[in-house]
Short mmCIF file of C-alpha atoms in Angstrom, two decimals:
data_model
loop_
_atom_site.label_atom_id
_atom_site.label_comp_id
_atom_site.label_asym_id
_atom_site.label_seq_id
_atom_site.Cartn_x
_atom_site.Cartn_y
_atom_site.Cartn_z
CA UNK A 216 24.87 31.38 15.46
CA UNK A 217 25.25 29.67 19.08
CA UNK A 218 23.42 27.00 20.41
CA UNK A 219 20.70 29.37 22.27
CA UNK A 220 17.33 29.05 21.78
CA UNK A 221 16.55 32.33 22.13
CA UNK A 222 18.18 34.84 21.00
CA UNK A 223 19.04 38.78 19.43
CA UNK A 224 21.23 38.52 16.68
CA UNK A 225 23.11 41.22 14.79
CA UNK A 226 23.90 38.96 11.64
CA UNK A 227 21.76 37.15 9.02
CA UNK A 228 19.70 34.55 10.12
CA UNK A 229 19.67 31.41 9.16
CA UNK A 230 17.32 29.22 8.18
CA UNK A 231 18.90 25.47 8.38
CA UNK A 232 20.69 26.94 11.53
CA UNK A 233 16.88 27.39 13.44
CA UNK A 234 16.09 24.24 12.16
CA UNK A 235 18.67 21.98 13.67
CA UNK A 236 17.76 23.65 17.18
CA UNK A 237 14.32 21.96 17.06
CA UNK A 238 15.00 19.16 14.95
CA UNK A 239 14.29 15.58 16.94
CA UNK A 240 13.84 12.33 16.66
CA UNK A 241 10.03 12.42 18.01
CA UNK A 242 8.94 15.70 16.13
CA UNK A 243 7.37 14.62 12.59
CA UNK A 244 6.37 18.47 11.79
CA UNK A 245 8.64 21.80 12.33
CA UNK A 246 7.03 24.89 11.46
CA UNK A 247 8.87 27.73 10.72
CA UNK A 248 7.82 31.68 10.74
CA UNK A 249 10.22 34.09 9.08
CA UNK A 250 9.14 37.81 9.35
CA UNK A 251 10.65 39.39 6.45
CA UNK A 252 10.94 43.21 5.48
CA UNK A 253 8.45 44.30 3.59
CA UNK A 254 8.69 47.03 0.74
CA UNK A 255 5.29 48.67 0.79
CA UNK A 256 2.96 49.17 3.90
CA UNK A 257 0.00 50.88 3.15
CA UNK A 258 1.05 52.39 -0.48
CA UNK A 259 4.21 53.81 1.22
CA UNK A 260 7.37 52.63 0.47
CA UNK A 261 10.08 51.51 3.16
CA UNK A 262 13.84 52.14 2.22
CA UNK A 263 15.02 49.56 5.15
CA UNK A 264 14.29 49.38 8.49
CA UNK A 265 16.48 49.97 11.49
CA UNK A 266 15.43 47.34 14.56
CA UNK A 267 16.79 48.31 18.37
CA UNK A 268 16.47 45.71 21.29
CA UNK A 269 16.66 45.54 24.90
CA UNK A 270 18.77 42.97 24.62
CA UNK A 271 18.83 40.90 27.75
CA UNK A 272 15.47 41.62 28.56
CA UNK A 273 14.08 40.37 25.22
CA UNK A 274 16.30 37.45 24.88
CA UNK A 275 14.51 36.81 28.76
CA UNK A 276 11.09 37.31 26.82
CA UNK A 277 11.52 35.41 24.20
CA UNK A 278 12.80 32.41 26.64
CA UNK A 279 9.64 33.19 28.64
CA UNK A 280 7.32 32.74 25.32
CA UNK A 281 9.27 29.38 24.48
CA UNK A 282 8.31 28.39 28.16
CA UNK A 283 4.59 29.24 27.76
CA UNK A 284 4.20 27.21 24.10
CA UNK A 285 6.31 24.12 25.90
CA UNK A 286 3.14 24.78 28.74
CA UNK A 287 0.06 25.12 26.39
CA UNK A 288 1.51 22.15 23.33
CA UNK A 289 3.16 19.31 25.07
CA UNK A 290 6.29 17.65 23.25
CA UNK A 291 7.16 21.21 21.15
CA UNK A 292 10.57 22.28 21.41
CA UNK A 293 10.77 26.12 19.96
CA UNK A 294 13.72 28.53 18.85
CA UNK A 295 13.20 32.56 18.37
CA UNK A 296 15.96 34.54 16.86
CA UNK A 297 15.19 38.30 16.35
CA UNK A 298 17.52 40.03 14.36
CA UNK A 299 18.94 43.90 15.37
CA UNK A 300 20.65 46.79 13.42
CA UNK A 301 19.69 47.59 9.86
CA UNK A 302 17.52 45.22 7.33
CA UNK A 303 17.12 45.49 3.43
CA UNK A 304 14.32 44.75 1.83
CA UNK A 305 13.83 40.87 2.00
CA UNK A 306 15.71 40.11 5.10
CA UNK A 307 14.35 38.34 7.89
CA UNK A 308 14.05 40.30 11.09
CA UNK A 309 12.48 37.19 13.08
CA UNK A 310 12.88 33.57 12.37
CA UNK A 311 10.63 30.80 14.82
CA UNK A 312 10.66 27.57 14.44
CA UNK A 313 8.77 24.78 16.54
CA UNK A 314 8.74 21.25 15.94
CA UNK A 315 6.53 18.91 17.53
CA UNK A 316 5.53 15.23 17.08
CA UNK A 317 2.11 16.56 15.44
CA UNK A 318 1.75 18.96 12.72
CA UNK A 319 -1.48 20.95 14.12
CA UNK A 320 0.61 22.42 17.67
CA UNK A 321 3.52 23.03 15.45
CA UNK A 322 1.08 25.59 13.23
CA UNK A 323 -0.61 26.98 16.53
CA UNK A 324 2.61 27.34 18.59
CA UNK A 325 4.30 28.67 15.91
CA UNK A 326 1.58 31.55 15.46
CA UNK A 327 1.05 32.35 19.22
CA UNK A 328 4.89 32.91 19.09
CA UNK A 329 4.84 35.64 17.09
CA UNK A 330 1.45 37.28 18.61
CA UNK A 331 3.54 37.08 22.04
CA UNK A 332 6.41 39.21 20.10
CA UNK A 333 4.43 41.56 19.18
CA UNK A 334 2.59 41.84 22.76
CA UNK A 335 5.87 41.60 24.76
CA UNK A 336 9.63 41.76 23.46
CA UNK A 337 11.65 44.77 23.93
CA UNK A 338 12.31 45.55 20.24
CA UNK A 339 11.24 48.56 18.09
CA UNK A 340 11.92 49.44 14.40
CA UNK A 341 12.14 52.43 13.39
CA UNK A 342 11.13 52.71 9.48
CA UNK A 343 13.44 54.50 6.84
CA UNK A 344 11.45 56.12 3.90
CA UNK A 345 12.11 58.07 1.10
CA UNK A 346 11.31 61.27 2.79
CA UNK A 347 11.75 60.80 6.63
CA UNK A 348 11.72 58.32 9.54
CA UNK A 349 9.84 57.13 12.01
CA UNK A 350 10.03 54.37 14.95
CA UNK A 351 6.81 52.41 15.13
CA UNK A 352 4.59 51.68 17.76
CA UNK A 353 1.48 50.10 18.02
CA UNK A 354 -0.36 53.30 17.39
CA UNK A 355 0.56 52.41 13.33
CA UNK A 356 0.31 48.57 14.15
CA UNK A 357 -2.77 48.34 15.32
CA UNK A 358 -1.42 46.38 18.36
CA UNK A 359 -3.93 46.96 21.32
CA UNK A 360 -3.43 46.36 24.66
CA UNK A 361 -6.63 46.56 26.00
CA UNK A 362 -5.73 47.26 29.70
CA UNK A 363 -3.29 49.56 28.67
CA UNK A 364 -0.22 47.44 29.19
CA UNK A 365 0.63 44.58 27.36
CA UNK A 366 -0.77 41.09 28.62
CA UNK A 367 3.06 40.23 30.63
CA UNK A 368 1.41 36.99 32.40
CA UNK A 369 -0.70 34.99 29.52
CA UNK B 224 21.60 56.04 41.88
CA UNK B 225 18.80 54.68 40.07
CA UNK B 226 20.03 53.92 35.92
CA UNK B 227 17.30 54.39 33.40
CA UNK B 228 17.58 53.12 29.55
CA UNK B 229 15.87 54.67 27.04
CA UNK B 230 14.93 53.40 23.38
CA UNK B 231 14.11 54.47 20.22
CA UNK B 232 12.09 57.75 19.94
CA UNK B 233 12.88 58.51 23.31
CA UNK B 234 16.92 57.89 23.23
CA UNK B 235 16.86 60.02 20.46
CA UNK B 236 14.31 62.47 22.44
CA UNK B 237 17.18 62.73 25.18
CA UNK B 238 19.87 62.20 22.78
CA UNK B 239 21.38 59.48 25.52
CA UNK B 240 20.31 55.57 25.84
CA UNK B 241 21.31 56.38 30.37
CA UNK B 242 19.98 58.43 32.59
CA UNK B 243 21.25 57.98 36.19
CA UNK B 244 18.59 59.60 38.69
CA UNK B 245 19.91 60.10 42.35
CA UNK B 246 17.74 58.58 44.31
CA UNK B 247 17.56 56.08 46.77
CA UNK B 248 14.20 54.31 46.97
CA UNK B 249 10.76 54.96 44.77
CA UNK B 250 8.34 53.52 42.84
CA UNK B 251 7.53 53.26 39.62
CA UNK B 252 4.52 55.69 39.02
CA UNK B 253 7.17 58.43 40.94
CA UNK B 254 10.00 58.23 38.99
CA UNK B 255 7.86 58.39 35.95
CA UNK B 256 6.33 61.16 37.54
CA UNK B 257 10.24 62.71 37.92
CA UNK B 258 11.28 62.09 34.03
CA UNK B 259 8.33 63.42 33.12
CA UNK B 260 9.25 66.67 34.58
CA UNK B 261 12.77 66.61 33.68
CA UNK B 262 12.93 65.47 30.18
CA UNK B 263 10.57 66.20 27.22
CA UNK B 264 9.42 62.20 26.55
CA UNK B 265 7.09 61.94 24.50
CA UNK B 266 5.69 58.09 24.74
CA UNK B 267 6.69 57.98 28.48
CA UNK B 268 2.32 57.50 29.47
CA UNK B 269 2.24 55.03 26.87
CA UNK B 270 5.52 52.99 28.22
CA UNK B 271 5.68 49.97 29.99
CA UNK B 272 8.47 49.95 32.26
CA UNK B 273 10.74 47.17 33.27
CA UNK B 274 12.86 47.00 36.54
CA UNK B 275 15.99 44.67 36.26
CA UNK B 276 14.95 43.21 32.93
CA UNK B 277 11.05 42.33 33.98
CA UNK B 278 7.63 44.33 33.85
CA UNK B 279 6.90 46.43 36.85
CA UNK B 280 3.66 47.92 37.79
CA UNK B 281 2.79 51.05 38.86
CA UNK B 282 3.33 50.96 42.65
CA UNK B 283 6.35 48.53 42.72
CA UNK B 284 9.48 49.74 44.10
CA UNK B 285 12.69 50.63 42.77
CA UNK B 286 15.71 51.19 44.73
CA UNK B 287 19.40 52.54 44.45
CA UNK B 288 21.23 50.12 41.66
CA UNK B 289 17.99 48.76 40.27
CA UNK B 290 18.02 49.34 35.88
CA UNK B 291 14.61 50.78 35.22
CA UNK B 292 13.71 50.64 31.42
CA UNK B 293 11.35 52.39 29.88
CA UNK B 294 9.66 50.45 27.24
CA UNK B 295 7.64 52.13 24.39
CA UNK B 296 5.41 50.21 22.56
CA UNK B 297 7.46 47.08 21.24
CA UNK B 298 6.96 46.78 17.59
CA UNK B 299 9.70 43.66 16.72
CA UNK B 300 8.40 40.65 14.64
CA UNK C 215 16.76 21.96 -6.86
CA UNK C 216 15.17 23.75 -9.89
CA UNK C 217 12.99 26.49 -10.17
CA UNK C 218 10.08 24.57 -9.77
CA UNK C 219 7.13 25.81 -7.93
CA UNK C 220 6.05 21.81 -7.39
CA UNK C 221 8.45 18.92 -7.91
CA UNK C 222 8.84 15.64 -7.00
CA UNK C 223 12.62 14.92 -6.14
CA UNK C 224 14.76 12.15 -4.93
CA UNK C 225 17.71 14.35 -3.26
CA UNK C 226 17.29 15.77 0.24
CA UNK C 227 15.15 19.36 0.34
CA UNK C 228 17.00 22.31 1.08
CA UNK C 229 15.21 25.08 2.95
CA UNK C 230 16.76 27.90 1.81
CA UNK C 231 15.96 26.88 -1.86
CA UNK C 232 12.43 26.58 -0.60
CA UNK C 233 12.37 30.19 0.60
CA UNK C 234 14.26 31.61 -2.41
CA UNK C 235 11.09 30.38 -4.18
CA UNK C 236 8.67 32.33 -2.44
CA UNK C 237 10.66 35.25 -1.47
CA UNK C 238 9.42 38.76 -2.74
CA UNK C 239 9.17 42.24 -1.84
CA UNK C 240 6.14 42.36 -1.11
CA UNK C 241 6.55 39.63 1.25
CA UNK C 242 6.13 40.36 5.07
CA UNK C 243 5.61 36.69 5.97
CA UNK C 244 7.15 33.18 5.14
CA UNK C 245 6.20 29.96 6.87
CA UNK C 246 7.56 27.02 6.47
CA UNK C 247 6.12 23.52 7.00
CA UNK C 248 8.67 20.36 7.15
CA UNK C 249 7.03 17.09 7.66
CA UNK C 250 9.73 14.77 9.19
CA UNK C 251 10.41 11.11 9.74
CA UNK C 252 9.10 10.71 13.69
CA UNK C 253 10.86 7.86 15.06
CA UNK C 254 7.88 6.70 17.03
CA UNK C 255 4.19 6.42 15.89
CA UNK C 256 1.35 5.19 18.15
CA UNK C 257 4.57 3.33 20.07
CA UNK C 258 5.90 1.60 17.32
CA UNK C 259 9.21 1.94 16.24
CA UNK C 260 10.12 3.29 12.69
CA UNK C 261 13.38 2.30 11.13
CA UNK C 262 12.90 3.91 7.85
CA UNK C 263 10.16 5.12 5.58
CA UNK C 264 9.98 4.49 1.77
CA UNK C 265 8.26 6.89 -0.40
CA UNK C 266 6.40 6.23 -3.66
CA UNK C 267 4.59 8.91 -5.95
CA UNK C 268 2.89 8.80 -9.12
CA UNK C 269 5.40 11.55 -10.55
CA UNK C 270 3.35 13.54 -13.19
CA UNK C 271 0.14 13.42 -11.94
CA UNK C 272 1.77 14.12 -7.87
CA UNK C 273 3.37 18.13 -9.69
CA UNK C 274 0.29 18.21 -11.23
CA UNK C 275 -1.63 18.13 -7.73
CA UNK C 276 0.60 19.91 -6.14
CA UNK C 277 0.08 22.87 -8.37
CA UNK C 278 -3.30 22.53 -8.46
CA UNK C 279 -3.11 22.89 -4.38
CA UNK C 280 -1.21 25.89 -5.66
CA UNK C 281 -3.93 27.42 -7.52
CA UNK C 282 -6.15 26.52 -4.91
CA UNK C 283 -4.38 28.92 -2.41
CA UNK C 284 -3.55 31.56 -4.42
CA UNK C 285 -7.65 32.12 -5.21
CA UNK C 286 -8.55 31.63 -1.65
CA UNK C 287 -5.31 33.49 -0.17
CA UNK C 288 -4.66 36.77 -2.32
CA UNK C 289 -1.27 37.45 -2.88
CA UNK C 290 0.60 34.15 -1.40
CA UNK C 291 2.89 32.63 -3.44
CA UNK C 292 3.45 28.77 -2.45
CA UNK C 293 6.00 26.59 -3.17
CA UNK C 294 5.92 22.76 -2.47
CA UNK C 295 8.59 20.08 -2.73
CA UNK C 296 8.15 16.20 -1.84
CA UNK C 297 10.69 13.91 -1.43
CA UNK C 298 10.26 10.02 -2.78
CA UNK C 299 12.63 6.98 -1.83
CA UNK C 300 13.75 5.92 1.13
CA UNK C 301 14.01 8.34 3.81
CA UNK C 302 15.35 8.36 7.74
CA UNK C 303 14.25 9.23 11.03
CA UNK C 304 14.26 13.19 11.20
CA UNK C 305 15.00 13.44 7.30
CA UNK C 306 12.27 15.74 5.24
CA UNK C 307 9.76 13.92 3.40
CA UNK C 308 7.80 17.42 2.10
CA UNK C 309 8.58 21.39 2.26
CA UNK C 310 5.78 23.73 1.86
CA UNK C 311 6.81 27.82 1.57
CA UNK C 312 4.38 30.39 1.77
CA UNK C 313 5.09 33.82 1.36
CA UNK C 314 2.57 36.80 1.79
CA UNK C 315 2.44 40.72 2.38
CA UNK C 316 -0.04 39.37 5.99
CA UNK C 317 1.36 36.47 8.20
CA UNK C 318 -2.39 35.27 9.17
CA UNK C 319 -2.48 34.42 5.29
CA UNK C 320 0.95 32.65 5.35
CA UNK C 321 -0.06 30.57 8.41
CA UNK C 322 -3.44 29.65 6.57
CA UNK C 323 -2.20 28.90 2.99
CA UNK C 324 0.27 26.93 4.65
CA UNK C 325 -1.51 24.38 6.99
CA UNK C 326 -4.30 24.24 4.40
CA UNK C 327 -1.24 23.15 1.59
CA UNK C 328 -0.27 20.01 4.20
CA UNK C 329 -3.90 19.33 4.59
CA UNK C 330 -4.81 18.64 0.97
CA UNK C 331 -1.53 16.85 0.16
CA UNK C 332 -3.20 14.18 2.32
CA UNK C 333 -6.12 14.48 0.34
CA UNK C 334 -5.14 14.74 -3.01
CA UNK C 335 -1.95 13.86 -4.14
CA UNK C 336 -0.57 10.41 -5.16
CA UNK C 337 1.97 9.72 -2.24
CA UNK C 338 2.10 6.84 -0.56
CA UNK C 339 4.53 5.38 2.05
CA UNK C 340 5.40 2.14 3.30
CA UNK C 341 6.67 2.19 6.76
CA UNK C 342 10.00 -0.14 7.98
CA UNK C 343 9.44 -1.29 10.99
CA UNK C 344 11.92 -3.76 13.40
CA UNK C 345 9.39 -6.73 12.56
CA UNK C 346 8.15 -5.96 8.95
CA UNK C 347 6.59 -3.32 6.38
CA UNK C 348 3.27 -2.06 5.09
CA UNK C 349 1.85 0.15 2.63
CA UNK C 350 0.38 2.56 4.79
CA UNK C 351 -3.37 3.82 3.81
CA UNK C 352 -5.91 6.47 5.25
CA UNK C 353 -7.09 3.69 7.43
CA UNK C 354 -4.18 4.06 9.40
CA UNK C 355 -3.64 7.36 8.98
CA UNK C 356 -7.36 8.14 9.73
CA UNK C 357 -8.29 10.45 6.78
CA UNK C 358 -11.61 9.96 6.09
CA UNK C 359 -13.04 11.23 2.79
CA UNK C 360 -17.06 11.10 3.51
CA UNK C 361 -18.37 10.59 0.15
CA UNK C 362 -15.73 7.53 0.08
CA UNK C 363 -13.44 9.62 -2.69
CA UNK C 364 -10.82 12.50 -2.07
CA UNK C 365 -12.54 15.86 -2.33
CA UNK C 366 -10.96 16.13 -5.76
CA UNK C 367 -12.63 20.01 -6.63
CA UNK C 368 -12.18 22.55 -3.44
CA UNK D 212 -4.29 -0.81 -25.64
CA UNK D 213 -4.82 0.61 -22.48
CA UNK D 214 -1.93 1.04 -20.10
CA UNK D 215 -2.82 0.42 -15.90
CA UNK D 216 -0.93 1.84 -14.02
CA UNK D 217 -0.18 0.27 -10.31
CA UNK D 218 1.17 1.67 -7.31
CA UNK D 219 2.37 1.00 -3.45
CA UNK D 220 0.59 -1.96 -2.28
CA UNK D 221 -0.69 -2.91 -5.31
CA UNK D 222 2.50 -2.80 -7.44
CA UNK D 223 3.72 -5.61 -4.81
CA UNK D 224 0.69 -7.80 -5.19
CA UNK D 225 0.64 -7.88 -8.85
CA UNK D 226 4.75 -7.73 -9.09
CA UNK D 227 4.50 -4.95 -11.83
CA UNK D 228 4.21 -1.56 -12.12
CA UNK D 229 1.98 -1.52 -15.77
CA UNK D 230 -0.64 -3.83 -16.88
CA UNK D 231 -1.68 -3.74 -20.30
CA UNK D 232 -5.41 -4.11 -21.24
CA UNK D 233 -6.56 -5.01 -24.65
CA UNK D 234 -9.31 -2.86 -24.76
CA UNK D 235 -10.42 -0.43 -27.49
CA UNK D 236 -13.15 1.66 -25.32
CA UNK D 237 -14.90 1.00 -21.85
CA UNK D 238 -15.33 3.13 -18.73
CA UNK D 239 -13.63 3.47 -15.09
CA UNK D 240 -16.39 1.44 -13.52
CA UNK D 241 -15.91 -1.49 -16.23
CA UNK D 242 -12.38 -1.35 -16.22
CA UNK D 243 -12.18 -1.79 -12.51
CA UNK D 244 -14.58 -4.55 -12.57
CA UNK D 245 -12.45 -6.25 -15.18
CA UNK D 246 -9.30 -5.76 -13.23
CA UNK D 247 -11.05 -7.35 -10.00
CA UNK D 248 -11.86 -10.25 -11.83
CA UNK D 249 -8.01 -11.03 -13.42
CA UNK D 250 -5.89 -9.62 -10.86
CA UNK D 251 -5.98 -10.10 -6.64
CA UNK D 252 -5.90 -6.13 -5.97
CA UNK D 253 -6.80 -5.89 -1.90
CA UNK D 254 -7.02 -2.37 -1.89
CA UNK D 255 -9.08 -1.46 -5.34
CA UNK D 256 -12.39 -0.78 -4.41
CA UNK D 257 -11.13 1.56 -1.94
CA UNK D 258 -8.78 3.04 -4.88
CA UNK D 259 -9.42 6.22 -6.71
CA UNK D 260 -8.89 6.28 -10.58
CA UNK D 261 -7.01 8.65 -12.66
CA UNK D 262 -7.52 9.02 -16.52
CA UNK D 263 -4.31 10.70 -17.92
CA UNK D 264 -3.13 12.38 -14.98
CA UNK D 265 -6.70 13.41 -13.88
CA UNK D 266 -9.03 11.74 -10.93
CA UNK D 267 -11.93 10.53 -13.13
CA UNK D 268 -15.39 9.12 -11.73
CA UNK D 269 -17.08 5.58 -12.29
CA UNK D 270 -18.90 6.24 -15.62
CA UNK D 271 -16.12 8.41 -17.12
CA UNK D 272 -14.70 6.99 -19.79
CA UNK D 273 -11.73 5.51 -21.01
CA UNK D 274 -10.07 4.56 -24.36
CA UNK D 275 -7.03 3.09 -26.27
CA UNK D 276 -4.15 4.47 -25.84
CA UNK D 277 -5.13 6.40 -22.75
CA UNK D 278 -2.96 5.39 -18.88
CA UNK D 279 -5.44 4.62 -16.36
CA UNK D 280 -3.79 4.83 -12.99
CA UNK D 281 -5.32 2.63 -9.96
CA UNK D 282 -4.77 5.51 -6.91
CA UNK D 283 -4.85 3.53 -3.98
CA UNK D 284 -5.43 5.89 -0.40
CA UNK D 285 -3.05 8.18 -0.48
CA UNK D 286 0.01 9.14 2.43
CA UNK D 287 2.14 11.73 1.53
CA UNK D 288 2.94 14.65 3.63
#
């Protein structure tokens, strides 16, 4: 790991790692959000899952949802590392954490971090099952973007 | 030359992650306009795209060494 | 660490123990709450914060939070540590994992888990300050139970 | 015997953490009442009561042998 806040990764992720990025003197709650791969979605089983990223432009998007939270929840300081390549079952894909000197903006900060993910980073996984492949999209996720396009300015 | 990056279903669609497209100035609705004859892309109505690593709109321009991406939808998280 | 779902300890919490707890395959979602030692409260300096439970009865509350979430939140799986003794500024006092298939659950469980260990379980702290101590008591802390008793039944 | 038992605040003011009551039966309400009158406890009528490990309510009640614990607002977390 580096000292970035945001960031794509191509190794494990971890945990204590994130932490010490948000960890402060003045924060007395740090949330953290690990997105973890799932075996069964909707009775069918994943094998693992294969994640690709835009990599400078999501690292960029991820920055910009760290700079929207630090706009909308004074005093929180967040980190977002999003994993790439192939995950196991288990593994963490996406790891936030947020700390702030109150425990309620460190839950809501947290949770509008990973909506804003899913609305706007450059990443895609493409699920590996027993018989075939797919990459998702928000057809199967059920992500709508009700203009069309994602929501780029919140 | 204009680069284009693909991802996921549609670098496999193409088989390449670049396309360079001669061209020296055009927007974005035209160039979709231009893979969309050219290459068999599936999600490309459905794409966002992204000129030097931010979201364009439809009319903005893109010029001679400007990256256009084209961004299905993201599924990360 | 043990395998405990709720314990008491003395010893600094690890977070990856935490999640090791919770982790599953069916998991899609882990959050994480860490309440910290904040240096400042309402401008007033904190040296150091000394932590006091009523061991036996404190697991037993914890797991009854437990039970709590895991009628109202189908298939979480929570695990809660707290930390007793003295304690410094940015040190964990209390670790609460949730895991579940759906992060909106995860986020839930988890926030309602810190909300009823204020409620519920026998904690207390006294705070060090540069100029003295003191027990510190909902009237500080401002949790107000309206019938003048800690909802003890959910 | 009944054993008290006394926490945070409390503990300090009465310099122990037990108190033992010579009592063969009573209830929470009574018991509290008695410990007001022997002991200087600031914070007990804002103090919940548990019964072995359990919060128990004024009129439960509460018998040899049993630990009564005097729950004084809590502040964990």
């Amino acid at each position: 790991m580096t000292d970035k806040l945001f960031e794509i990764v191509e190794e494990p992720i971890l945990l204590e790692d994130m932490i010490k990025k948000v960890k402060r003197r003045e924060a007395g709650a740090i949330t953290t959000f690990i997105g973890t791969v799932r075996e069964f979605t909707k009775g069918k089983r994943t094998v693992f899952l294969q994640y690709q990223a835009y990599k400078p432009m999501a690292e960029k998007m991820l920055a910009q949802i760290g700079k929207e939270i630090e706009e909308k929840w004074q005093d929180t300081c967040v980190a977002i590392t999003h994993r790439v390549g192939r995950l196991e079952i288990t593994e963490a894909a996406v790891v936030i954490a947020v700390s702030s000197p109150h425990r309620k903006a460190a839950y809501e900060a947290n949770e509008y971090a990973i909506e804003r993910i899913k609305q706007i980073v450059p990443i895609w996984k493409k699920e590996k099952w027993e018989d075939g492949d797919e990459w998702i999209g928000d057809q199967l996720e059920r992500i709508e973007y009700p203009t069309g396009q994602p929501n780029i300015k919140e | 030359m204009i680069n284009i990056l693909l991802f996921a279903q549609m670098q496999e669609e193409v088989g390449k992650e670049k396309i360079a497209v001669e061209m020296e100035k055009t927007t974005v609705k035209e160039l979709k306009e231009y893979l969309q004859m050219h290459y068999k892309l599936t999600q490309l109505n459905e794409s966002m795209v992204a000129v030097n690593e931010a979201y364009a709109l439809e009319n903005d321009e893109v010029k001679t060494g400007d990256t256009v991406a084209i961004i299905p939808p993201v599924s990360g998280g």
